[in-house]
Coordinates of C-alpha atoms in Angstrom, one line a residue:
M1 CA 28.7 -18.6 -40.0
I2 CA 31.4 -18.0 -37.5
D3 CA 35.0 -19.1 -37.2
I4 CA 35.8 -21.8 -34.7
D5 CA 37.9 -19.3 -32.6
D6 CA 34.8 -17.1 -32.2
N7 CA 32.6 -19.9 -31.0
K8 CA 32.8 -19.1 -27.3
V9 CA 31.8 -15.5 -27.9
A10 CA 29.0 -16.5 -30.2
S11 CA 27.8 -19.0 -27.5
R12 CA 27.7 -16.3 -24.9
D13 CA 25.9 -13.8 -27.2
F14 CA 23.4 -16.4 -28.3
A15 CA 22.6 -17.2 -24.6
K16 CA 21.4 -13.6 -24.2
V17 CA 19.1 -13.7 -27.2
L18 CA 15.4 -12.7 -26.5
V19 CA 12.8 -14.1 -28.8
M20 CA 9.3 -12.8 -28.3
Y21 CA 6.5 -15.4 -27.8
G22 CA 3.1 -15.5 -26.2
R23 CA 2.5 -12.4 -24.0
M24 CA 6.2 -11.4 -24.0
A25 CA 5.6 -8.6 -26.6
S26 CA 2.6 -7.2 -24.7
V27 CA 4.6 -7.3 -21.4
L28 CA 7.5 -5.4 -23.0
A29 CA 5.0 -2.8 -24.4
R30 CA 3.5 -2.3 -21.0
I31 CA 7.0 -1.8 -19.5
K32 CA 7.9 0.8 -22.1
Y33 CA 4.6 2.6 -21.4
T34 CA 5.4 2.5 -17.6
M35 CA 8.8 4.3 -18.3
E36 CA 6.8 7.3 -19.5
S37 CA 5.3 7.8 -16.0
A38 CA 8.8 8.6 -14.6
G39 CA 8.9 12.0 -12.9
V40 CA 5.1 12.5 -13.1
L41 CA 3.1 9.9 -11.2
P42 CA 5.2 6.7 -11.3
V43 CA 3.2 3.5 -12.0
G44 CA 4.7 0.1 -11.3
I45 CA 4.2 -3.3 -13.0
C46 CA 4.6 -6.7 -11.5
V47 CA 5.5 -9.7 -13.7
C48 CA 4.9 -13.1 -12.1
A49 CA 6.0 -16.1 -14.1
P50 CA 7.6 -19.5 -13.5
S51 CA 11.3 -20.0 -13.8
G52 CA 12.6 -20.4 -17.4
V53 CA 10.1 -18.2 -19.3
G54 CA 12.6 -15.5 -20.2
K55 CA 12.2 -12.9 -17.4
S56 CA 16.0 -12.3 -17.1
S57 CA 16.4 -12.2 -20.9
L58 CA 13.6 -9.6 -21.0
C59 CA 15.4 -7.5 -18.4
D60 CA 18.7 -7.7 -20.4
Y61 CA 16.8 -6.7 -23.5
I62 CA 15.4 -3.6 -21.8
L63 CA 18.8 -2.6 -20.4
R64 CA 20.4 -2.9 -23.9
S65 CA 17.6 -0.9 -25.5
N66 CA 17.9 1.9 -23.0
R67 CA 21.6 2.8 -22.8
A68 CA 21.8 6.4 -21.4
N69 CA 24.4 8.8 -22.8
S70 CA 26.8 9.6 -20.0
T71 CA 29.3 12.5 -20.0
P72 CA 32.6 13.0 -18.2
E73 CA 30.7 15.4 -15.9
Q74 CA 27.7 13.2 -15.3
E75 CA 26.9 9.5 -15.2
R76 CA 23.4 8.7 -16.5
Y77 CA 21.4 5.5 -16.3
D78 CA 18.0 5.4 -17.9
V79 CA 17.4 1.9 -16.5
I80 CA 18.8 0.0 -13.6
R81 CA 18.3 -3.7 -13.0
V82 CA 19.2 -5.7 -9.9
S83 CA 18.6 -9.4 -9.2
L84 CA 18.0 -10.5 -5.6
S85 CA 19.3 -13.5 -3.7
P86 CA 17.4 -15.6 -1.2
G87 CA 16.9 -13.8 2.1
A88 CA 17.2 -10.3 0.6
L89 CA 16.2 -7.3 2.7
P90 CA 15.5 -3.7 1.6
E91 CA 19.0 -2.7 2.6
D92 CA 20.4 -5.3 0.2
V93 CA 18.3 -3.8 -2.6
M94 CA 19.6 -0.3 -1.8
R95 CA 23.2 -1.5 -1.9
A96 CA 22.6 -3.4 -5.1
L97 CA 21.1 -0.3 -6.8
L98 CA 24.0 1.9 -5.7
L99 CA 26.4 -0.7 -7.0
Q100 CA 24.8 -0.5 -10.4
M101 CA 25.5 3.2 -10.4
G102 CA 29.1 2.6 -9.6
I103 CA 29.0 3.1 -5.8
K104 CA 30.9 0.1 -4.5
D105 CA 31.6 1.0 -0.9
T106 CA 28.5 1.6 1.3
R107 CA 30.0 0.7 4.6
G108 CA 29.4 3.1 7.5
Y109 CA 25.9 4.1 6.4
T110 CA 22.9 3.6 8.6
K111 CA 19.7 2.3 7.1
F112 CA 18.3 5.9 6.9
S113 CA 21.4 7.6 5.6
L114 CA 21.8 4.8 3.0
E115 CA 18.3 5.4 1.9
D116 CA 18.8 9.2 1.5
F117 CA 22.0 8.6 -0.4
L118 CA 20.3 6.2 -2.7
Y119 CA 17.5 8.6 -3.5
T120 CA 20.0 11.4 -4.2
Q121 CA 22.1 9.2 -6.6
L122 CA 19.0 8.0 -8.5
R123 CA 18.0 11.6 -9.1
E124 CA 21.5 12.7 -10.1
C125 CA 21.9 9.8 -12.5
E126 CA 18.4 10.6 -14.0
V127 CA 17.2 7.0 -13.7
R128 CA 13.8 6.5 -15.4
L129 CA 13.1 2.8 -14.5
I130 CA 14.1 0.4 -11.8
M131 CA 13.8 -3.4 -12.4
I132 CA 14.0 -5.7 -9.4
D133 CA 14.3 -9.3 -10.6
E134 CA 13.6 -12.2 -8.3
F135 CA 11.7 -9.9 -6.0
Q136 CA 10.0 -12.9 -4.3
H137 CA 13.2 -13.1 -2.2
L138 CA 11.9 -10.1 -0.2
V139 CA 8.9 -12.2 1.0
R140 CA 9.0 -14.2 4.1
R141 CA 6.5 -17.0 4.8
S142 CA 5.9 -16.2 8.4
S143 CA 7.4 -12.8 9.2
R144 CA 4.8 -10.1 8.7
D145 CA 7.2 -7.4 9.9
V146 CA 9.8 -8.2 7.2
N147 CA 7.1 -8.3 4.6
E148 CA 5.6 -5.0 5.6
K149 CA 9.1 -3.4 5.6
A150 CA 9.6 -4.7 2.0
C151 CA 6.2 -3.1 1.0
D152 CA 7.1 0.2 2.6
F153 CA 10.5 0.3 0.9
V154 CA 9.0 -0.1 -2.6
K155 CA 6.3 2.5 -1.9
T156 CA 8.8 5.0 -0.5
L157 CA 11.2 4.4 -3.4
M158 CA 8.6 5.3 -6.0
D159 CA 7.1 8.1 -4.0
I160 CA 10.3 10.0 -3.2
T161 CA 12.2 9.4 -6.5
G162 CA 9.2 9.5 -8.9
I163 CA 10.7 6.4 -10.7
P164 CA 8.5 3.5 -11.7
V165 CA 9.5 0.1 -10.5
I166 CA 9.1 -3.2 -12.3
L167 CA 9.0 -6.3 -10.0
L168 CA 9.8 -9.6 -11.6
G169 CA 9.6 -13.0 -10.0
V170 CA 7.6 -16.1 -9.3
E171 CA 4.1 -16.5 -8.0
K172 CA 5.3 -16.3 -4.3
G173 CA 5.9 -12.6 -4.7
R174 CA 2.2 -11.8 -5.1
K175 CA 1.9 -12.0 -1.3
L176 CA 3.3 -8.5 -1.0
F177 CA 0.3 -7.1 -2.8
K178 CA -2.2 -9.0 -0.7
L179 CA -0.5 -7.6 2.5
D180 CA -0.6 -3.9 1.4
D181 CA -3.4 -2.2 -0.5
Q182 CA -1.4 1.0 -0.8
L183 CA 1.4 -0.9 -2.6
A184 CA -1.2 -2.5 -4.9
T185 CA -2.6 0.9 -5.9
R186 CA 0.9 2.0 -7.0
F187 CA 1.0 -0.9 -9.5
S188 CA -1.2 -0.8 -12.6
E189 CA -1.3 -4.6 -13.0
I190 CA 0.2 -8.0 -12.3
L191 CA 1.2 -9.6 -15.6
T192 CA 1.8 -13.3 -16.2
I193 CA 3.8 -15.2 -18.7
E194 CA 3.1 -18.8 -19.1
R195 CA 5.9 -21.3 -19.8
M196 CA 6.4 -22.3 -23.4
G197 CA 4.8 -25.7 -23.9
H198 CA 2.6 -25.4 -20.8
S199 CA -0.3 -27.2 -22.7
G200 CA 1.8 -30.1 -24.0
L201 CA 1.1 -31.1 -27.6
K202 CA -1.4 -28.3 -28.0
S203 CA 1.5 -25.9 -27.5
L204 CA 3.4 -27.3 -30.5
P205 CA 2.5 -24.6 -33.1
E206 CA 3.6 -21.8 -30.9
F207 CA 6.8 -23.7 -29.9
K208 CA 7.6 -24.4 -33.5
K209 CA 7.3 -20.7 -34.4
F210 CA 9.6 -19.8 -31.4
L211 CA 12.2 -22.4 -32.5
N212 CA 12.1 -21.0 -36.1
D213 CA 12.6 -17.5 -34.9
L214 CA 15.4 -18.6 -32.5
Q215 CA 17.2 -20.6 -35.2
K216 CA 17.5 -17.6 -37.4
L217 CA 19.9 -16.2 -34.7
Y218 CA 21.8 -19.4 -34.2
P219 CA 25.4 -19.0 -35.3
V220 CA 26.1 -22.5 -36.9
E221 CA 24.5 -24.9 -39.4
S222 CA 21.9 -27.2 -38.0
I223 CA 18.9 -29.3 -38.8
D224 CA 15.6 -27.5 -39.0
W225 CA 14.3 -27.1 -35.5
S226 CA 10.8 -26.1 -36.5
K227 CA 9.9 -29.4 -38.2
D228 CA 7.4 -31.4 -36.1
E229 CA 9.7 -34.2 -35.3
V230 CA 12.5 -32.0 -34.1
A231 CA 10.3 -29.5 -32.3
L232 CA 8.6 -32.3 -30.3
R233 CA 12.0 -33.6 -29.2
F234 CA 13.1 -30.2 -28.0
L235 CA 9.8 -29.7 -26.2
L236 CA 10.3 -32.9 -24.3
A237 CA 13.9 -32.3 -23.6
S238 CA 13.3 -28.8 -22.2
D239 CA 9.7 -29.1 -20.9
G240 CA 9.2 -25.7 -22.4
N241 CA 11.7 -24.1 -20.0
L242 CA 13.7 -21.6 -22.1
R243 CA 16.7 -21.7 -19.8
R244 CA 17.0 -25.5 -20.2
L245 CA 16.5 -25.2 -24.0
K246 CA 19.3 -22.7 -24.3
H247 CA 21.6 -24.8 -22.1
I248 CA 21.2 -27.7 -24.6
L249 CA 21.7 -25.4 -27.6
V250 CA 24.7 -23.6 -26.2
Q251 CA 26.3 -26.9 -25.2
A252 CA 25.8 -28.2 -28.7
L253 CA 27.3 -25.0 -30.1
M254 CA 30.3 -25.3 -27.8
D255 CA 30.8 -28.9 -28.8
S256 CA 30.7 -28.0 -32.5
R257 CA 34.1 -26.2 -32.1
K258 CA 35.7 -29.6 -32.6
T259 CA 34.6 -29.9 -36.2
A260 CA 34.7 -26.9 -38.5
G261 CA 31.7 -26.5 -40.9
K262 CA 29.7 -29.2 -39.0
T263 CA 25.9 -29.4 -39.4
L264 CA 24.4 -30.2 -36.0
S265 CA 22.2 -33.3 -36.0
L266 CA 19.8 -35.0 -33.5
K267 CA 22.8 -37.0 -32.3
D268 CA 24.7 -33.9 -31.4
F269 CA 21.7 -32.5 -29.5
E270 CA 21.3 -35.8 -27.7
E271 CA 24.9 -35.6 -26.5
A272 CA 24.5 -32.0 -25.4
Y273 CA 21.3 -33.0 -23.6
M274 CA 23.0 -35.8 -21.7
K275 CA 25.7 -33.4 -20.6
V276 CA 23.4 -30.7 -19.2
R277 CA 20.2 -32.6 -18.3
G278 CA 20.1 -36.3 -19.0
K279 CA 22.1 -37.8 -16.1
E280 CA 20.0 -36.3 -13.4
H281 CA 16.7 -35.8 -15.2
K282 CA 15.9 -39.1 -16.9
I283 CA 12.5 -39.5 -18.5
F284 CA 10.6 -42.8 -18.2
N285 CA 7.3 -43.9 -19.7
Q286 CA 4.5 -45.6 -17.8
R287 CA 6.1 -49.0 -18.2
G288 CA 9.4 -47.7 -16.7
Q289 CA 11.3 -47.6 -20.0
L290 CA 13.9 -44.9 -20.5
I291 CA 12.9 -42.2 -23.1
K292 CA 15.7 -40.4 -24.9
P293 CA 14.4 -37.1 -26.3
F294 CA 16.5 -37.0 -29.4
S295 CA 16.7 -40.7 -30.3
S296 CA 13.6 -42.5 -29.1
T297 CA 10.7 -43.0 -31.5
L298 CA 8.4 -40.1 -32.2
A299 CA 5.5 -42.1 -30.8
C300 CA 7.4 -42.5 -27.5
I301 CA 8.2 -38.7 -27.5
K302 CA 4.5 -37.8 -28.0
S303 CA 3.4 -40.2 -25.3
A304 CA 5.9 -38.8 -22.8
I305 CA 4.8 -35.3 -23.5
E306 CA 1.1 -36.2 -23.0
M307 CA 2.0 -38.1 -19.8
K308 CA 3.7 -35.0 -18.4
H309 CA 0.7 -32.8 -19.1
A310 CA -2.0 -35.2 -18.3

């Protein structure tokens, strides 16, 4: 257990935890295999999955697991990860990659000189893997020219540097591979990760195992999350979205600072849920009655889950 004064640090660390489930382990194995192609014939991988399945946590885990040993004479980065914002262009990706290598000021560079500078820095820093998170922001719905430039950028990046690229994002990003066959041939596969709980009540065994593994890393005393009654309530409250689930758990952990040695109960999770989700995302049954994930009857909880996945 942790001291109350350390609660905020524990909450932050817990929020970064990665627990393997479903295809997560196989995706991680494929990414590690891809790193071996660096400097030979780089092979990319695309990971398409809905929001809240753990893509960002997966990126963070890969970064933590591949810390390069820098020296005063040379900075080394085995893995670089950037996350894109809506409306991103190849130039934005270049600047973001350079920033990860400590290059903050890129003013005055033309597109072509910036590209050459990037390739030089990637080689000098001995980068072995590039991860581009939220890559769907490179895609435009009705601008073929912008989409083609995005495809050309990724191809050239891999060809010139010999560094494999991992693209992670939502389904919208697949459009790039449909537009450019040459890009598709540089990627070995498009992997998918389904959201936890995507099959409703049928997902309960997998969800329970996930909760059991997650609770082992939780830094305070709490009720057993893997019991059917509790797991069903978390499944409804989060809808299988791991980001929502962690928001609820971290909020409960932060609230626990008020009482040393407290064992968290369903009531505590209900209060946390109301703070982070409940006010704007109320759940109603077919008769219009309000369902509270952590206090309504178990029959109501099951019915609400079945209704969501009907």
